[in-house]
PDB file of C-alpha atoms in Angstrom:
ATOM      1  CA  MET A   1      25.158 -43.270 -19.078  1.00  0.00           C
ATOM      2  CA  ALA A   2      21.510 -44.387 -18.978  1.00  0.00           C
ATOM      3  CA  MET A   3      19.005 -41.746 -17.942  1.00  0.00           C
ATOM      4  CA  ARG A   4      16.278 -42.634 -15.465  1.00  0.00           C
ATOM      5  CA  GLN A   5      12.812 -42.345 -17.005  1.00  0.00           C
ATOM      6  CA  PRO A   6      10.165 -39.968 -15.520  1.00  0.00           C
ATOM      7  CA  ALA A   7       8.039 -42.959 -14.466  1.00  0.00           C
ATOM      8  CA  ALA A   8      11.031 -44.430 -12.648  1.00  0.00           C
ATOM      9  CA  ASP A   9      11.672 -41.065 -10.982  1.00  0.00           C
ATOM     10  CA  SER A  10       8.067 -40.953  -9.757  1.00  0.00           C
ATOM     11  CA  ALA A  11       8.256 -44.504  -8.427  1.00  0.00           C
ATOM     12  CA  TYR A  12      11.541 -43.737  -6.657  1.00  0.00           C
ATOM     13  CA  ALA A  13      10.095 -40.570  -5.114  1.00  0.00           C
ATOM     14  CA  ALA A  14       7.012 -42.496  -3.972  1.00  0.00           C
ATOM     15  CA  GLN A  15       9.204 -45.176  -2.405  1.00  0.00           C
ATOM     16  CA  LYS A  16      11.277 -42.580  -0.523  1.00  0.00           C
ATOM     17  CA  GLU A  17       8.057 -40.891   0.634  1.00  0.00           C
ATOM     18  CA  ALA A  18       6.713 -44.199   1.981  1.00  0.00           C
ATOM     19  CA  GLU A  19       9.955 -44.824   3.868  1.00  0.00           C
ATOM     20  CA  ARG A  20       9.393 -41.676   5.951  1.00  0.00           C
ATOM     21  CA  THR A  21       7.113 -42.674   8.774  1.00  0.00           C
ATOM     22  CA  GLY A  22       6.308 -40.939  12.036  1.00  0.00           C
ATOM     23  CA  TYR A  23       7.829 -37.516  12.482  1.00  0.00           C
ATOM     24  CA  PRO A  24       9.711 -37.447   9.143  1.00  0.00           C
ATOM     25  CA  ALA A  25       6.385 -37.826   7.298  1.00  0.00           C
ATOM     26  CA  PHE A  26       5.577 -34.183   8.130  1.00  0.00           C
ATOM     27  CA  PHE A  27       8.368 -32.976   5.827  1.00  0.00           C
ATOM     28  CA  THR A  28       9.318 -33.105   2.175  1.00  0.00           C
ATOM     29  CA  GLU A  29      12.279 -35.307   1.296  1.00  0.00           C
ATOM     30  CA  MET A  30      14.521 -32.256   0.840  1.00  0.00           C
ATOM     31  CA  GLN A  31      13.423 -30.728   4.142  1.00  0.00           C
ATOM     32  CA  TRP A  32      14.051 -33.952   6.026  1.00  0.00           C
ATOM     33  CA  ARG A  33      17.512 -34.237   4.472  1.00  0.00           C
ATOM     34  CA  SER A  34      18.346 -30.870   6.008  1.00  0.00           C
ATOM     35  CA  VAL A  35      17.253 -32.235   9.405  1.00  0.00           C
ATOM     36  CA  GLU A  36      19.221 -35.465   8.885  1.00  0.00           C
ATOM     37  CA  ALA A  37      22.327 -33.389   8.163  1.00  0.00           C
ATOM     38  CA  LEU A  38      22.235 -32.248  11.803  1.00  0.00           C
ATOM     39  CA  MET A  39      22.018 -35.784  13.207  1.00  0.00           C
ATOM     40  CA  THR A  40      24.732 -37.829  14.802  1.00  0.00           C
ATOM     41  CA  GLU A  41      23.806 -41.493  14.593  1.00  0.00           C
ATOM     42  CA  ARG A  42      24.160 -43.575  17.721  1.00  0.00           C
ATOM     43  CA  LEU A  43      23.779 -47.324  18.265  1.00  0.00           C
ATOM     44  CA  ALA A  44      22.048 -48.222  21.524  1.00  0.00           C
ATOM     45  CA  VAL A  45      21.699 -51.716  22.991  1.00  0.00           C
ATOM     46  CA  ALA A  46      18.575 -53.010  24.737  1.00  0.00           C
ATOM     47  CA  GLY A  47      18.542 -52.146  28.430  1.00  0.00           C
ATOM     48  CA  SER A  48      20.607 -48.968  28.088  1.00  0.00           C
ATOM     49  CA  TYR A  49      19.228 -45.450  28.586  1.00  0.00           C
ATOM     50  CA  LEU A  50      19.418 -42.532  26.153  1.00  0.00           C
ATOM     51  CA  PHE A  51      18.689 -40.018  28.912  1.00  0.00           C
ATOM     52  CA  TRP A  52      17.348 -39.926  32.447  1.00  0.00           C
ATOM     53  CA  GLU A  53      14.480 -38.013  33.947  1.00  0.00           C
ATOM     54  CA  GLY A  54      15.831 -34.751  35.360  1.00  0.00           C
ATOM     55  CA  GLU A  55      18.823 -34.445  32.997  1.00  0.00           C
ATOM     56  CA  GLN A  56      19.258 -31.201  31.081  1.00  0.00           C
ATOM     57  CA  ALA A  57      17.213 -31.385  27.879  1.00  0.00           C
ATOM     58  CA  ASP A  58      19.672 -30.056  25.325  1.00  0.00           C
ATOM     59  CA  LYS A  59      19.245 -32.779  22.665  1.00  0.00           C
ATOM     60  CA  LEU A  60      16.443 -34.374  20.686  1.00  0.00           C
ATOM     61  CA  TYR A  61      16.400 -38.046  19.711  1.00  0.00           C
ATOM     62  CA  ILE A  62      14.761 -39.708  16.709  1.00  0.00           C
ATOM     63  CA  VAL A  63      14.300 -43.474  16.518  1.00  0.00           C
ATOM     64  CA  LEU A  64      15.757 -44.718  13.220  1.00  0.00           C
ATOM     65  CA  SER A  65      15.222 -48.398  14.058  1.00  0.00           C
ATOM     66  CA  GLY A  66      14.421 -50.476  17.140  1.00  0.00           C
ATOM     67  CA  LYS A  67      12.168 -49.542  20.064  1.00  0.00           C
ATOM     68  CA  VAL A  68      12.463 -47.185  23.039  1.00  0.00           C
ATOM     69  CA  LYS A  69      10.316 -47.004  26.192  1.00  0.00           C
ATOM     70  CA  LEU A  70       9.608 -43.656  27.792  1.00  0.00           C
ATOM     71  CA  ARG A  71       9.375 -44.126  31.565  1.00  0.00           C
ATOM     72  CA  LYS A  72       8.127 -41.776  34.278  1.00  0.00           C
ATOM     73  CA  SER A  73       8.541 -42.138  38.049  1.00  0.00           C
ATOM     74  CA  THR A  74       6.451 -40.471  40.742  1.00  0.00           C
ATOM     75  CA  GLU A  75       7.543 -39.257  44.166  1.00  0.00           C
ATOM     76  CA  ASP A  76       5.778 -42.171  45.865  1.00  0.00           C
ATOM     77  CA  GLY A  77       7.776 -44.692  43.820  1.00  0.00           C
ATOM     78  CA  LYS A  78       5.230 -45.583  41.136  1.00  0.00           C
ATOM     79  CA  ALA A  79       6.585 -46.246  37.658  1.00  0.00           C
ATOM     80  CA  PHE A  80       4.713 -45.513  34.431  1.00  0.00           C
ATOM     81  CA  ILE A  81       5.439 -46.422  30.828  1.00  0.00           C
ATOM     82  CA  LEU A  82       4.362 -43.367  28.845  1.00  0.00           C
ATOM     83  CA  SER A  83       4.999 -44.800  25.402  1.00  0.00           C
ATOM     84  CA  ILE A  84       6.885 -47.370  23.347  1.00  0.00           C
ATOM     85  CA  LEU A  85       8.463 -45.547  20.441  1.00  0.00           C
ATOM     86  CA  GLN A  86       9.448 -47.038  17.104  1.00  0.00           C
ATOM     87  CA  LYS A  87      10.932 -45.923  13.787  1.00  0.00           C
ATOM     88  CA  GLY A  88      10.233 -42.260  13.061  1.00  0.00           C
ATOM     89  CA  ASP A  89       9.266 -41.247  16.599  1.00  0.00           C
ATOM     90  CA  LEU A  90      10.767 -38.189  18.292  1.00  0.00           C
ATOM     91  CA  MET A  91      11.926 -37.701  21.879  1.00  0.00           C
ATOM     92  CA  GLY A  92      12.421 -34.235  23.285  1.00  0.00           C
ATOM     93  CA  GLY A  93      10.492 -31.041  22.692  1.00  0.00           C
ATOM     94  CA  PRO A  94      10.756 -27.412  21.658  1.00  0.00           C
ATOM     95  CA  GLU A  95      11.814 -26.444  25.169  1.00  0.00           C
ATOM     96  CA  ALA A  96      15.002 -28.520  24.867  1.00  0.00           C
ATOM     97  CA  GLY A  97      18.005 -26.363  25.633  1.00  0.00           C
ATOM     98  CA  ARG A  98      15.972 -23.750  27.537  1.00  0.00           C
ATOM     99  CA  GLN A  99      17.516 -24.733  30.869  1.00  0.00           C
ATOM    100  CA  SER A 100      14.808 -27.378  31.128  1.00  0.00           C
ATOM    101  CA  ALA A 101      15.060 -31.041  32.102  1.00  0.00           C
ATOM    102  CA  TYR A 102      13.712 -34.202  30.534  1.00  0.00           C
ATOM    103  CA  GLY A 103      10.413 -35.125  32.158  1.00  0.00           C
ATOM    104  CA  CYS A 104      10.938 -38.863  31.691  1.00  0.00           C
ATOM    105  CA  SER A 105      13.651 -41.455  31.053  1.00  0.00           C
ATOM    106  CA  ALA A 106      14.240 -43.204  27.715  1.00  0.00           C
ATOM    107  CA  GLU A 107      15.062 -46.907  28.014  1.00  0.00           C
ATOM    108  CA  VAL A 108      16.088 -48.833  24.902  1.00  0.00           C
ATOM    109  CA  ALA A 109      13.678 -51.776  24.683  1.00  0.00           C
ATOM    110  CA  GLN A 110      15.152 -53.273  21.503  1.00  0.00           C
ATOM    111  CA  ASP A 111      18.594 -52.652  19.969  1.00  0.00           C
ATOM    112  CA  ALA A 112      18.197 -49.340  18.200  1.00  0.00           C
ATOM    113  CA  ARG A 113      19.733 -46.795  15.868  1.00  0.00           C
ATOM    114  CA  ILE A 114      19.125 -43.302  17.184  1.00  0.00           C
ATOM    115  CA  GLY A 115      19.555 -39.937  15.493  1.00  0.00           C
ATOM    116  CA  VAL A 116      20.763 -37.323  17.995  1.00  0.00           C
ATOM    117  CA  ILE A 117      20.237 -33.605  17.287  1.00  0.00           C
ATOM    118  CA  VAL A 118      21.610 -30.772  19.393  1.00  0.00           C
ATOM    119  CA  TRP A 119      18.708 -28.395  19.978  1.00  0.00           C
ATOM    120  CA  LYS A 120      20.798 -25.282  19.277  1.00  0.00           C
ATOM    121  CA  ASP A 121      21.634 -26.593  15.778  1.00  0.00           C
ATOM    122  CA  LEU A 122      17.980 -27.404  15.069  1.00  0.00           C
ATOM    123  CA  GLU A 123      16.877 -23.992  16.303  1.00  0.00           C
ATOM    124  CA  GLU A 124      19.165 -22.301  13.775  1.00  0.00           C
ATOM    125  CA  LEU A 125      17.717 -24.446  10.969  1.00  0.00           C
ATOM    126  CA  LEU A 126      14.122 -23.680  11.978  1.00  0.00           C
ATOM    127  CA  LEU A 127      14.888 -19.940  12.118  1.00  0.00           C
ATOM    128  CA  SER A 128      16.186 -20.121   8.540  1.00  0.00           C
ATOM    129  CA  SER A 129      13.011 -21.651   7.082  1.00  0.00           C
ATOM    130  CA  GLY A 130       9.494 -20.627   8.055  1.00  0.00           C
ATOM    131  CA  GLU A 131       7.905 -23.557   6.207  1.00  0.00           C
ATOM    132  CA  LEU A 132      10.184 -26.050   7.958  1.00  0.00           C
ATOM    133  CA  ALA A 133       9.371 -24.455  11.324  1.00  0.00           C
ATOM    134  CA  VAL A 134       5.614 -24.708  10.657  1.00  0.00           C
ATOM    135  CA  ARG A 135       5.920 -28.377   9.691  1.00  0.00           C
ATOM    136  CA  TRP A 136       7.961 -29.051  12.830  1.00  0.00           C
ATOM    137  CA  MET A 137       5.279 -27.309  14.883  1.00  0.00           C
ATOM    138  CA  ASN A 138       2.599 -29.490  13.253  1.00  0.00           C
ATOM    139  CA  GLY A 139       4.510 -32.588  14.322  1.00  0.00           C
ATOM    140  CA  MET A 140       4.754 -31.315  17.892  1.00  0.00           C
ATOM    141  CA  ALA A 141       1.020 -30.534  17.879  1.00  0.00           C
ATOM    142  CA  LEU A 142       0.238 -34.146  16.941  1.00  0.00           C
ATOM    143  CA  GLN A 143       2.405 -35.395  19.815  1.00  0.00           C
ATOM    144  CA  GLN A 144       0.474 -33.120  22.152  1.00  0.00           C
ATOM    145  CA  ARG A 145      -2.843 -34.545  20.906  1.00  0.00           C
ATOM    146  CA  ILE A 146      -1.594 -38.092  21.512  1.00  0.00           C
ATOM    147  CA  ALA A 147      -0.564 -37.240  25.082  1.00  0.00           C
ATOM    148  CA  GLU A 148      -3.855 -35.459  25.825  1.00  0.00           C
ATOM    149  CA  SER A 149      -5.937 -38.362  24.519  1.00  0.00           C
ATOM    150  CA  LYS A 150      -4.012 -40.793  26.747  1.00  0.00           C
ATOM    151  CA  PHE A 151      -4.599 -38.663  29.833  1.00  0.00           C
ATOM    152  CA  ARG A 152      -8.300 -38.381  28.943  1.00  0.00           C
ATOM    153  CA  ASP A 153      -8.704 -42.154  28.862  1.00  0.00           C
ATOM    154  CA  LEU A 154      -6.744 -42.636  32.075  1.00  0.00           C
ATOM    155  CA  LEU A 155      -8.805 -40.078  33.971  1.00  0.00           C
ATOM    156  CA  LEU A 156     -12.340 -40.647  32.683  1.00  0.00           C
ATOM    157  CA  TYR A 157     -12.856 -44.403  32.424  1.00  0.00           C
ATOM    158  CA  GLY A 158     -11.098 -45.967  35.406  1.00  0.00           C
ATOM    159  CA  LYS A 159      -8.557 -48.760  35.274  1.00  0.00           C
ATOM    160  CA  PRO A 160     -10.578 -51.090  32.978  1.00  0.00           C
ATOM    161  CA  GLY A 161     -11.081 -48.217  30.529  1.00  0.00           C
ATOM    162  CA  ALA A 162      -7.409 -47.272  30.740  1.00  0.00           C
ATOM    163  CA  LEU A 163      -6.389 -50.879  30.009  1.00  0.00           C
ATOM    164  CA  ALA A 164      -8.863 -51.112  27.125  1.00  0.00           C
ATOM    165  CA  SER A 165      -7.531 -47.850  25.701  1.00  0.00           C
ATOM    166  CA  THR A 166      -3.941 -49.086  26.024  1.00  0.00           C
ATOM    167  CA  LEU A 167      -4.772 -52.323  24.190  1.00  0.00           C
ATOM    168  CA  ILE A 168      -6.492 -50.402  21.381  1.00  0.00           C
ATOM    169  CA  ARG A 169      -3.506 -48.072  21.052  1.00  0.00           C
ATOM    170  CA  LEU A 170      -1.121 -51.032  21.006  1.00  0.00           C
ATOM    171  CA  SER A 171      -3.200 -52.637  18.263  1.00  0.00           C
ATOM    172  CA  ASN A 172      -3.053 -49.443  16.192  1.00  0.00           C
ATOM    173  CA  SER A 173       0.729 -49.272  16.598  1.00  0.00           C
ATOM    174  CA  TYR A 174       1.642 -52.971  16.417  1.00  0.00           C
ATOM    175  CA  GLY A 175      -1.530 -54.794  15.343  1.00  0.00           C
ATOM    176  CA  ARG A 176      -1.715 -57.379  12.578  1.00  0.00           C
ATOM    177  CA  LEU A 177      -4.833 -59.124  11.312  1.00  0.00           C
ATOM    178  CA  ARG A 178      -5.101 -62.829  12.077  1.00  0.00           C
ATOM    179  CA  PRO A 179      -7.964 -65.312  11.546  1.00  0.00           C
ATOM    180  CA  GLY A 180      -8.860 -65.017  15.237  1.00  0.00           C
ATOM    181  CA  GLY A 181      -8.816 -61.218  15.389  1.00  0.00           C
ATOM    182  CA  LEU A 182      -6.340 -58.353  15.678  1.00  0.00           C
ATOM    183  CA  GLU A 183      -3.092 -59.620  17.186  1.00  0.00           C
ATOM    184  CA  ILE A 184      -0.812 -57.171  19.032  1.00  0.00           C
ATOM    185  CA  GLY A 185       2.603 -58.112  17.686  1.00  0.00           C
ATOM    186  CA  LEU A 186       4.504 -56.931  20.744  1.00  0.00           C
ATOM    187  CA  ARG A 187       5.087 -59.117  23.777  1.00  0.00           C
ATOM    188  CA  LEU A 188       4.401 -57.273  27.012  1.00  0.00           C
ATOM    189  CA  THR A 189       4.226 -58.706  30.503  1.00  0.00           C
ATOM    190  CA  ASN A 190       1.245 -57.955  32.716  1.00  0.00           C
ATOM    191  CA  ALA A 191       3.620 -55.933  34.882  1.00  0.00           C
ATOM    192  CA  GLU A 192       4.486 -53.742  31.872  1.00  0.00           C
ATOM    193  CA  LEU A 193       0.796 -53.308  31.022  1.00  0.00           C
ATOM    194  CA  ALA A 194       0.255 -52.273  34.643  1.00  0.00           C
ATOM    195  CA  GLU A 195       2.925 -49.572  34.245  1.00  0.00           C
ATOM    196  CA  PHE A 196       0.991 -48.080  31.324  1.00  0.00           C
ATOM    197  CA  ILE A 197      -2.037 -47.385  33.516  1.00  0.00           C
ATOM    198  CA  GLY A 198      -0.531 -46.913  36.980  1.00  0.00           C
ATOM    199  CA  THR A 199      -1.903 -50.020  38.650  1.00  0.00           C
ATOM    200  CA  THR A 200      -0.634 -53.365  39.946  1.00  0.00           C
ATOM    201  CA  ARG A 201       0.153 -56.515  38.005  1.00  0.00           C
ATOM    202  CA  GLU A 202      -2.518 -58.346  39.988  1.00  0.00           C
ATOM    203  CA  SER A 203      -5.169 -55.845  38.887  1.00  0.00           C
ATOM    204  CA  VAL A 204      -4.167 -56.317  35.251  1.00  0.00           C
ATOM    205  CA  ASN A 205      -4.310 -60.098  35.716  1.00  0.00           C
ATOM    206  CA  ARG A 206      -7.925 -59.817  36.933  1.00  0.00           C
ATOM    207  CA  MET A 207      -9.004 -57.403  34.184  1.00  0.00           C
ATOM    208  CA  LEU A 208      -7.436 -59.510  31.419  1.00  0.00           C
ATOM    209  CA  ALA A 209      -9.027 -62.666  32.844  1.00  0.00           C
ATOM    210  CA  SER A 210     -12.427 -60.929  32.827  1.00  0.00           C
ATOM    211  CA  MET A 211     -11.969 -59.767  29.217  1.00  0.00           C
ATOM    212  CA  LYS A 212     -10.952 -63.270  28.153  1.00  0.00           C
ATOM    213  CA  HIS A 213     -13.983 -64.727  29.912  1.00  0.00           C
ATOM    214  CA  GLU A 214     -16.246 -62.275  28.059  1.00  0.00           C
ATOM    215  CA  GLY A 215     -14.674 -63.211  24.720  1.00  0.00           C
ATOM    216  CA  ILE A 216     -13.212 -59.753  24.142  1.00  0.00           C
ATOM    217  CA  LEU A 217      -9.642 -60.990  23.760  1.00  0.00           C
ATOM    218  CA  SER A 218      -7.470 -64.087  23.804  1.00  0.00           C
ATOM    219  CA  VAL A 219      -3.828 -64.741  24.702  1.00  0.00           C
ATOM    220  CA  GLN A 220      -1.603 -67.207  22.835  1.00  0.00           C
ATOM    221  CA  GLY A 221       2.162 -67.522  23.193  1.00  0.00           C
ATOM    222  CA  GLY A 222       2.373 -64.317  25.171  1.00  0.00           C
ATOM    223  CA  LEU A 223       0.637 -62.298  22.439  1.00  0.00           C
ATOM    224  CA  ILE A 224      -2.746 -60.659  22.993  1.00  0.00           C
ATOM    225  CA  THR A 225      -5.363 -60.888  20.245  1.00  0.00           C
ATOM    226  CA  ILE A 226      -8.362 -58.555  20.290  1.00  0.00           C
ATOM    227  CA  VAL A 227     -11.334 -60.725  19.312  1.00  0.00           C
ATOM    228  CA  ASP A 228     -14.157 -58.206  19.819  1.00  0.00           C
ATOM    229  CA  LEU A 229     -12.881 -54.700  19.092  1.00  0.00           C
ATOM    230  CA  PRO A 230     -16.295 -52.948  19.397  1.00  0.00           C
ATOM    231  CA  ALA A 231     -16.739 -54.428  22.909  1.00  0.00           C
ATOM    232  CA  LEU A 232     -13.260 -53.239  23.896  1.00  0.00           C
ATOM    233  CA  ARG A 233     -14.081 -49.754  22.584  1.00  0.00           C
ATOM    234  CA  ARG A 234     -17.212 -49.641  24.707  1.00  0.00           C
ATOM    235  CA  VAL A 235     -15.161 -50.252  27.854  1.00  0.00           C
ATOM    236  CA  CYS A 236     -13.233 -47.001  27.332  1.00  0.00           C
ATOM    237  CA  GLY A 237     -15.848 -44.947  25.493  1.00  0.00           C
ATOM    238  CA  CYS A 238     -13.702 -44.979  22.359  1.00  0.00           C
ATOM    239  CA  PRO A 239     -15.433 -42.963  19.598  1.00  0.00           C
ATOM    240  CA  GLY A 240     -13.379 -44.623  16.864  1.00  0.00           C
ATOM    241  CA  CYS A 241     -12.370 -42.997  13.598  1.00  0.00           C
ATOM    242  CA  PRO A 242     -12.655 -40.281  12.364  1.00  0.00           C
ATOM    243  CA  ALA A 243     -13.218 -38.668  15.772  1.00  0.00           C
ATOM    244  CA  CYS A 244      -9.987 -40.236  17.026  1.00  0.00           C
ATOM    245  CA  PRO A 245      -7.802 -41.142  14.022  1.00  0.00           C
ATOM    246  CA  LYS A 246      -5.094 -43.831  14.269  1.00  0.00           C
ATOM    247  CA  GLU A 247      -2.294 -41.308  14.098  1.00  0.00           C
ATOM    248  CA  VAL A 248      -3.612 -39.981  17.448  1.00  0.00           C
ATOM    249  CA  CYS A 249      -4.887 -43.249  18.944  1.00  0.00           C
ATOM    250  CA  ARG A 250      -1.473 -44.880  19.216  1.00  0.00           C
ATOM    251  CA  ILE A 251       0.799 -45.930  22.010  1.00  0.00           C
TER     252      ILE A 251
END
């Protein structure tokens, strides 16, 4: 039987490392395998819900493929999109299983494979390994930073700043360079953009029209392209990297 050469082993390890994006990237391959051993894989079709706001939070969910929207409703009937999650992103928190409830609903936006972990099983694993628990805590801390930075932009810079911030975050998560600028490779309606910032579709229509008129962005085939990123950053007071790295400035 042929033996794999050290160089091949290194290349294989590097490939496996690159495949771990999002939350799994906080762990070594062996550590993540121990987490994967707790998962039950679930296929979810677009339009279905993984959980609803107010349900008991006794499970955590990891996106293995596809996309999931986190939605939040207010008492006065307003709907917000908190995030659009993709491969490697985690739903649920350390309070899961502590007689708490999910603070939002998870709608499958694109057919997805989901890893489901019962919190009690994960808790036992974390108690058995201090290093694993610290790495898990680091991942949760990053999620907290992302949430705090979103709230900052929503509160400090008004609706135009909130929209500008959302577009920048979308470009960091789904952007691809094109001759005309940075194209956001995710089709979103103006109504969906409005749900990100808690405003109306009509307000988003006006703000996008103003940005197009100023040459900040363009729209082709339902896809938004950021033409003048520095101008968009000025709208929301974005400090740019390294003050706000891309792993934090994401949707």
